[in-house]
Amino acid sequence: MDMSFRDLVRAPNVELPGGSVRWVDESFRLLIGHFGTDALRPPAVVPGDFVPAGYDGSEAAARDLCLKVSERMGIPSERIRFSFRLEKVVEAGQLLGATIVHAYVAQTHPALRGAAPEDIAAVRKYSRLLGAASDDRLEELLEDDGLLPEIQRFAFLDFLTELIRCREIAAEPDPARQAELEQQPDRPDPGTAGSEASAAGRWTDLTYCLPGVELLPGYTAVMLGSDILTDPTVLIAAASHELGHQVLMSSDLPGAAGPLREPLTDLYAVLQGFGIAHANAALDETTLGTPTVETFGYLGERAVAEALAVYRFRQHRLIRDGPLVPEWHQALDPEPRARFLARLEELIGGPPTALGW
């Protein structure tokens, strides 16, 4: 059955096996089985109460808010490099990545020497990054920035993605399929170990060893876009997601590094109490009816609301803190609030008030 546009913009942006209700239930059970129930004991985070008074959207205020998120999640922040210029890191990383492609083909960088001749030939023939470098712009972006370790990692992973793409094209025997591969996007999500990305943020392990890239042992980086600083709810959601990678990528949780790692990381943020922020940030209602509808996250508004209902159901069963329907549900936007209440009703087999919950 085809979804309406209204449903589509609220749906997960990846297919969840068995549908969102089943996947959320099973994955939440998996997270609790692995990490325990301690995260259910504190009240859910209400963005309006969590954001410090006087938040002004500056980088300093955003950093303080990210530190609060980190503290709530129980993640030591001393070795996390928070930054708020992701778009600059991406641009500089792509330009530096193009420079690495040139060095790979010319075999001028010590870390790249000795590459297989067939790989060099494939990159020379099929790479779209050859000729894309701009030394002046790259120099401008790198000047006095302090983000070189993050930019270097982005650049090398960009280069690896391009190398893999060129290899696949060169190895494809079917001319029609080869032409199809050539037309695919320049930079698909590489899903490379040691780095996780979303539109609003990126997490990377600065200890992760890459040839010719500076190591910062014990450090990780959370890079967020400057365009979300004015909306603390989105900032909370983005920070809790990226910090979730910090936990999941270092765990042995099944699926933590698999194809559904991004929605699983959203779900982990809900478990940590940030479901309200994720639900309210999932869809910018003011962009409905415009050429570009702005959405956030991987689970989507509907599945986050369902996850928040599971969170509350399990929380209430654990600590019995008053009515099942908590006061904080009023902080949800109307659409996710309605789905939250409906899913709670499904979980207990009837309306909460009628059953005396």
mmCIF file with all atom_site columns, C-alpha atoms in Angstrom, residues 170-282:
data_model
loop_
_atom_site.group_PDB
_atom_site.id
_atom_site.type_symbol
_atom_site.label_atom_id
_atom_site.label_alt_id
_atom_site.label_comp_id
_atom_site.label_asym_id
_atom_site.label_entity_id
_atom_site.label_seq_id
_atom_site.pdbx_PDB_ins_code
_atom_site.Cartn_x
_atom_site.Cartn_y
_atom_site.Cartn_z
_atom_site.occupancy
_atom_site.B_iso_or_equiv
_atom_site.pdbx_formal_charge
_atom_site.auth_seq_id
_atom_site.auth_comp_id
_atom_site.auth_asym_id
_atom_site.auth_atom_id
_atom_site.pdbx_PDB_model_num
ATOM 1   C CA . ALA A 1 170 ? 36.679 -1.179 -13.697 1.00 0.00 ? 170 ALA A CA 1
ATOM 2   C CA . ALA A 1 171 ? 35.863 -4.733 -12.565 1.00 0.00 ? 171 ALA A CA 1
ATOM 3   C CA . GLU A 1 172 ? 32.325 -4.748 -13.990 1.00 0.00 ? 172 GLU A CA 1
ATOM 4   C CA . PRO A 1 173 ? 32.229 -6.837 -17.212 1.00 0.00 ? 173 PRO A CA 1
ATOM 5   C CA . ASP A 1 174 ? 28.751 -5.718 -18.303 1.00 0.00 ? 174 ASP A CA 1
ATOM 6   C CA . PRO A 1 175 ? 28.992 -2.381 -20.200 1.00 0.00 ? 175 PRO A CA 1
ATOM 7   C CA . ALA A 1 176 ? 25.419 -1.418 -19.296 1.00 0.00 ? 176 ALA A CA 1
ATOM 8   C CA . ARG A 1 177 ? 26.004 -2.058 -15.607 1.00 0.00 ? 177 ARG A CA 1
ATOM 9   C CA . GLN A 1 178 ? 29.352 -0.274 -15.827 1.00 0.00 ? 178 GLN A CA 1
ATOM 10  C CA . ALA A 1 179 ? 27.647 2.804  -17.260 1.00 0.00 ? 179 ALA A CA 1
ATOM 11  C CA . GLU A 1 180 ? 25.067 2.624  -14.476 1.00 0.00 ? 180 GLU A CA 1
ATOM 12  C CA . LEU A 1 181 ? 27.799 2.539  -11.827 1.00 0.00 ? 181 LEU A CA 1
ATOM 13  C CA . GLU A 1 182 ? 29.455 5.575  -13.404 1.00 0.00 ? 182 GLU A CA 1
ATOM 14  C CA . GLN A 1 183 ? 26.229 7.554  -13.011 1.00 0.00 ? 183 GLN A CA 1
ATOM 15  C CA . GLN A 1 184 ? 25.819 6.826  -9.308  1.00 0.00 ? 184 GLN A CA 1
ATOM 16  C CA . PRO A 1 185 ? 26.388 9.680  -6.818  1.00 0.00 ? 185 PRO A CA 1
ATOM 17  C CA . ASP A 1 186 ? 29.971 10.822 -6.394  1.00 0.00 ? 186 ASP A CA 1
ATOM 18  C CA . ARG A 1 187 ? 30.053 10.251 -2.666  1.00 0.00 ? 187 ARG A CA 1
ATOM 19  C CA . PRO A 1 188 ? 27.781 7.489  -1.386  1.00 0.00 ? 188 PRO A CA 1
ATOM 20  C CA . ASP A 1 189 ? 27.887 6.852  2.347   1.00 0.00 ? 189 ASP A CA 1
ATOM 21  C CA . PRO A 1 190 ? 31.000 4.681  2.693   1.00 0.00 ? 190 PRO A CA 1
ATOM 22  C CA . GLY A 1 191 ? 29.951 3.191  6.027   1.00 0.00 ? 191 GLY A CA 1
ATOM 23  C CA . THR A 1 192 ? 33.630 2.945  6.854   1.00 0.00 ? 192 THR A CA 1
ATOM 24  C CA . ALA A 1 193 ? 34.672 1.756  10.303  1.00 0.00 ? 193 ALA A CA 1
ATOM 25  C CA . GLY A 1 194 ? 35.730 4.502  12.662  1.00 0.00 ? 194 GLY A CA 1
ATOM 26  C CA . SER A 1 195 ? 33.370 7.132  11.308  1.00 0.00 ? 195 SER A CA 1
ATOM 27  C CA . GLU A 1 196 ? 29.623 7.683  11.407  1.00 0.00 ? 196 GLU A CA 1
ATOM 28  C CA . ALA A 1 197 ? 27.729 10.488 9.724   1.00 0.00 ? 197 ALA A CA 1
ATOM 29  C CA . SER A 1 198 ? 24.350 12.147 9.383   1.00 0.00 ? 198 SER A CA 1
ATOM 30  C CA . ALA A 1 199 ? 23.166 15.342 7.704   1.00 0.00 ? 199 ALA A CA 1
ATOM 31  C CA . ALA A 1 200 ? 23.351 17.322 10.950  1.00 0.00 ? 200 ALA A CA 1
ATOM 32  C CA . GLY A 1 201 ? 26.400 15.725 12.505  1.00 0.00 ? 201 GLY A CA 1
ATOM 33  C CA . ARG A 1 202 ? 29.309 13.374 12.284  1.00 0.00 ? 202 ARG A CA 1
ATOM 34  C CA . TRP A 1 203 ? 31.195 11.289 14.816  1.00 0.00 ? 203 TRP A CA 1
ATOM 35  C CA . THR A 1 204 ? 34.670 9.925  14.261  1.00 0.00 ? 204 THR A CA 1
ATOM 36  C CA . ASP A 1 205 ? 37.317 8.118  16.252  1.00 0.00 ? 205 ASP A CA 1
ATOM 37  C CA . LEU A 1 206 ? 40.499 10.188 16.107  1.00 0.00 ? 206 LEU A CA 1
ATOM 38  C CA . THR A 1 207 ? 42.511 7.155  17.243  1.00 0.00 ? 207 THR A CA 1
ATOM 39  C CA . TYR A 1 208 ? 41.443 5.250  14.126  1.00 0.00 ? 208 TYR A CA 1
ATOM 40  C CA . CYS A 1 209 ? 44.599 4.718  12.076  1.00 0.00 ? 209 CYS A CA 1
ATOM 41  C CA . LEU A 1 210 ? 44.632 5.972  8.492   1.00 0.00 ? 210 LEU A CA 1
ATOM 42  C CA . PRO A 1 211 ? 47.758 6.354  6.327   1.00 0.00 ? 211 PRO A CA 1
ATOM 43  C CA . GLY A 1 212 ? 49.275 9.821  6.593   1.00 0.00 ? 212 GLY A CA 1
ATOM 44  C CA . VAL A 1 213 ? 46.636 11.037 9.055   1.00 0.00 ? 213 VAL A CA 1
ATOM 45  C CA . GLU A 1 214 ? 47.525 12.553 12.415  1.00 0.00 ? 214 GLU A CA 1
ATOM 46  C CA . LEU A 1 215 ? 46.542 10.375 15.378  1.00 0.00 ? 215 LEU A CA 1
ATOM 47  C CA . LEU A 1 216 ? 45.020 11.745 18.569  1.00 0.00 ? 216 LEU A CA 1
ATOM 48  C CA . PRO A 1 217 ? 45.066 8.678  20.840  1.00 0.00 ? 217 PRO A CA 1
ATOM 49  C CA . GLY A 1 218 ? 42.022 8.391  23.055  1.00 0.00 ? 218 GLY A CA 1
ATOM 50  C CA . TYR A 1 219 ? 40.157 11.239 21.364  1.00 0.00 ? 219 TYR A CA 1
ATOM 51  C CA . THR A 1 220 ? 36.933 11.256 19.388  1.00 0.00 ? 220 THR A CA 1
ATOM 52  C CA . ALA A 1 221 ? 35.194 14.075 17.547  1.00 0.00 ? 221 ALA A CA 1
ATOM 53  C CA . VAL A 1 222 ? 31.567 15.163 17.373  1.00 0.00 ? 222 VAL A CA 1
ATOM 54  C CA . MET A 1 223 ? 31.091 17.576 14.478  1.00 0.00 ? 223 MET A CA 1
ATOM 55  C CA . LEU A 1 224 ? 27.774 19.395 14.164  1.00 0.00 ? 224 LEU A CA 1
ATOM 56  C CA . GLY A 1 225 ? 26.529 21.823 11.532  1.00 0.00 ? 225 GLY A CA 1
ATOM 57  C CA . SER A 1 226 ? 26.424 25.538 12.280  1.00 0.00 ? 226 SER A CA 1
ATOM 58  C CA . ASP A 1 227 ? 22.865 25.753 10.943  1.00 0.00 ? 227 ASP A CA 1
ATOM 59  C CA . ILE A 1 228 ? 21.395 23.838 13.899  1.00 0.00 ? 228 ILE A CA 1
ATOM 60  C CA . LEU A 1 229 ? 22.843 26.023 16.650  1.00 0.00 ? 229 LEU A CA 1
ATOM 61  C CA . THR A 1 230 ? 19.825 28.321 16.711  1.00 0.00 ? 230 THR A CA 1
ATOM 62  C CA . ASP A 1 231 ? 17.482 25.395 17.444  1.00 0.00 ? 231 ASP A CA 1
ATOM 63  C CA . PRO A 1 232 ? 18.545 23.784 20.734  1.00 0.00 ? 232 PRO A CA 1
ATOM 64  C CA . THR A 1 233 ? 16.025 20.954 20.345  1.00 0.00 ? 233 THR A CA 1
ATOM 65  C CA . VAL A 1 234 ? 17.660 19.843 17.096  1.00 0.00 ? 234 VAL A CA 1
ATOM 66  C CA . LEU A 1 235 ? 21.079 20.354 18.669  1.00 0.00 ? 235 LEU A CA 1
ATOM 67  C CA . ILE A 1 236 ? 20.149 18.077 21.584  1.00 0.00 ? 236 ILE A CA 1
ATOM 68  C CA . ALA A 1 237 ? 18.864 15.429 19.180  1.00 0.00 ? 237 ALA A CA 1
ATOM 69  C CA . ALA A 1 238 ? 21.966 15.635 16.975  1.00 0.00 ? 238 ALA A CA 1
ATOM 70  C CA . ALA A 1 239 ? 24.392 15.569 19.901  1.00 0.00 ? 239 ALA A CA 1
ATOM 71  C CA . SER A 1 240 ? 22.664 12.611 21.571  1.00 0.00 ? 240 SER A CA 1
ATOM 72  C CA . HIS A 1 241 ? 22.741 10.695 18.288  1.00 0.00 ? 241 HIS A CA 1
ATOM 73  C CA . GLU A 1 242 ? 26.420 11.329 17.597  1.00 0.00 ? 242 GLU A CA 1
ATOM 74  C CA . LEU A 1 243 ? 27.357 10.577 21.206  1.00 0.00 ? 243 LEU A CA 1
ATOM 75  C CA . GLY A 1 244 ? 25.360 7.372  20.858  1.00 0.00 ? 244 GLY A CA 1
ATOM 76  C CA . HIS A 1 245 ? 27.885 6.283  18.236  1.00 0.00 ? 245 HIS A CA 1
ATOM 77  C CA . GLN A 1 246 ? 30.584 6.831  20.850  1.00 0.00 ? 246 GLN A CA 1
ATOM 78  C CA . VAL A 1 247 ? 28.946 4.132  22.973  1.00 0.00 ? 247 VAL A CA 1
ATOM 79  C CA . LEU A 1 248 ? 27.647 1.725  20.346  1.00 0.00 ? 248 LEU A CA 1
ATOM 80  C CA . MET A 1 249 ? 30.734 1.655  18.129  1.00 0.00 ? 249 MET A CA 1
ATOM 81  C CA . SER A 1 250 ? 32.877 0.613  21.092  1.00 0.00 ? 250 SER A CA 1
ATOM 82  C CA . SER A 1 251 ? 30.402 -2.029 22.269  1.00 0.00 ? 251 SER A CA 1
ATOM 83  C CA . ASP A 1 252 ? 29.857 -5.604 21.149  1.00 0.00 ? 252 ASP A CA 1
ATOM 84  C CA . LEU A 1 253 ? 26.127 -5.017 20.724  1.00 0.00 ? 253 LEU A CA 1
ATOM 85  C CA . PRO A 1 254 ? 24.791 -7.013 17.748  1.00 0.00 ? 254 PRO A CA 1
ATOM 86  C CA . GLY A 1 255 ? 24.021 -4.633 14.887  1.00 0.00 ? 255 GLY A CA 1
ATOM 87  C CA . ALA A 1 256 ? 25.961 -1.688 16.329  1.00 0.00 ? 256 ALA A CA 1
ATOM 88  C CA . ALA A 1 257 ? 28.105 -1.514 13.202  1.00 0.00 ? 257 ALA A CA 1
ATOM 89  C CA . GLY A 1 258 ? 25.606 -3.087 10.782  1.00 0.00 ? 258 GLY A CA 1
ATOM 90  C CA . PRO A 1 259 ? 23.402 -1.580 8.066   1.00 0.00 ? 259 PRO A CA 1
ATOM 91  C CA . LEU A 1 260 ? 20.779 -0.468 10.623  1.00 0.00 ? 260 LEU A CA 1
ATOM 92  C CA . ARG A 1 261 ? 23.292 1.178  12.955  1.00 0.00 ? 261 ARG A CA 1
ATOM 93  C CA . GLU A 1 262 ? 21.890 4.661  12.332  1.00 0.00 ? 262 GLU A CA 1
ATOM 94  C CA . PRO A 1 263 ? 18.272 4.007  13.409  1.00 0.00 ? 263 PRO A CA 1
ATOM 95  C CA . LEU A 1 264 ? 19.649 1.852  16.234  1.00 0.00 ? 264 LEU A CA 1
ATOM 96  C CA . THR A 1 265 ? 21.674 4.857  17.390  1.00 0.00 ? 265 THR A CA 1
ATOM 97  C CA . ASP A 1 266 ? 18.541 7.031  17.281  1.00 0.00 ? 266 ASP A CA 1
ATOM 98  C CA . LEU A 1 267 ? 16.848 4.394  19.428  1.00 0.00 ? 267 LEU A CA 1
ATOM 99  C CA . TYR A 1 268 ? 19.747 4.402  21.876  1.00 0.00 ? 268 TYR A CA 1
ATOM 100 C CA . ALA A 1 269 ? 19.285 8.167  22.278  1.00 0.00 ? 269 ALA A CA 1
ATOM 101 C CA . VAL A 1 270 ? 15.612 7.538  23.110  1.00 0.00 ? 270 VAL A CA 1
ATOM 102 C CA . LEU A 1 271 ? 16.670 4.992  25.741  1.00 0.00 ? 271 LEU A CA 1
ATOM 103 C CA . GLN A 1 272 ? 18.950 7.648  27.217  1.00 0.00 ? 272 GLN A CA 1
ATOM 104 C CA . GLY A 1 273 ? 15.953 9.969  27.661  1.00 0.00 ? 273 GLY A CA 1
ATOM 105 C CA . PHE A 1 274 ? 16.206 12.149 24.554  1.00 0.00 ? 274 PHE A CA 1
ATOM 106 C CA . GLY A 1 275 ? 13.093 10.894 22.769  1.00 0.00 ? 275 GLY A CA 1
ATOM 107 C CA . ILE A 1 276 ? 11.164 14.171 23.070  1.00 0.00 ? 276 ILE A CA 1
ATOM 108 C CA . ALA A 1 277 ? 13.936 16.090 21.325  1.00 0.00 ? 277 ALA A CA 1
ATOM 109 C CA . HIS A 1 278 ? 14.189 13.444 18.586  1.00 0.00 ? 278 HIS A CA 1
ATOM 110 C CA . ALA A 1 279 ? 10.425 13.363 18.040  1.00 0.00 ? 279 ALA A CA 1
ATOM 111 C CA . ASN A 1 280 ? 10.071 17.146 17.849  1.00 0.00 ? 280 ASN A CA 1
ATOM 112 C CA . ALA A 1 281 ? 13.160 17.554 15.662  1.00 0.00 ? 281 ALA A CA 1
ATOM 113 C CA . ALA A 1 282 ? 12.163 14.789 13.233  1.00 0.00 ? 282 ALA A CA 1
#
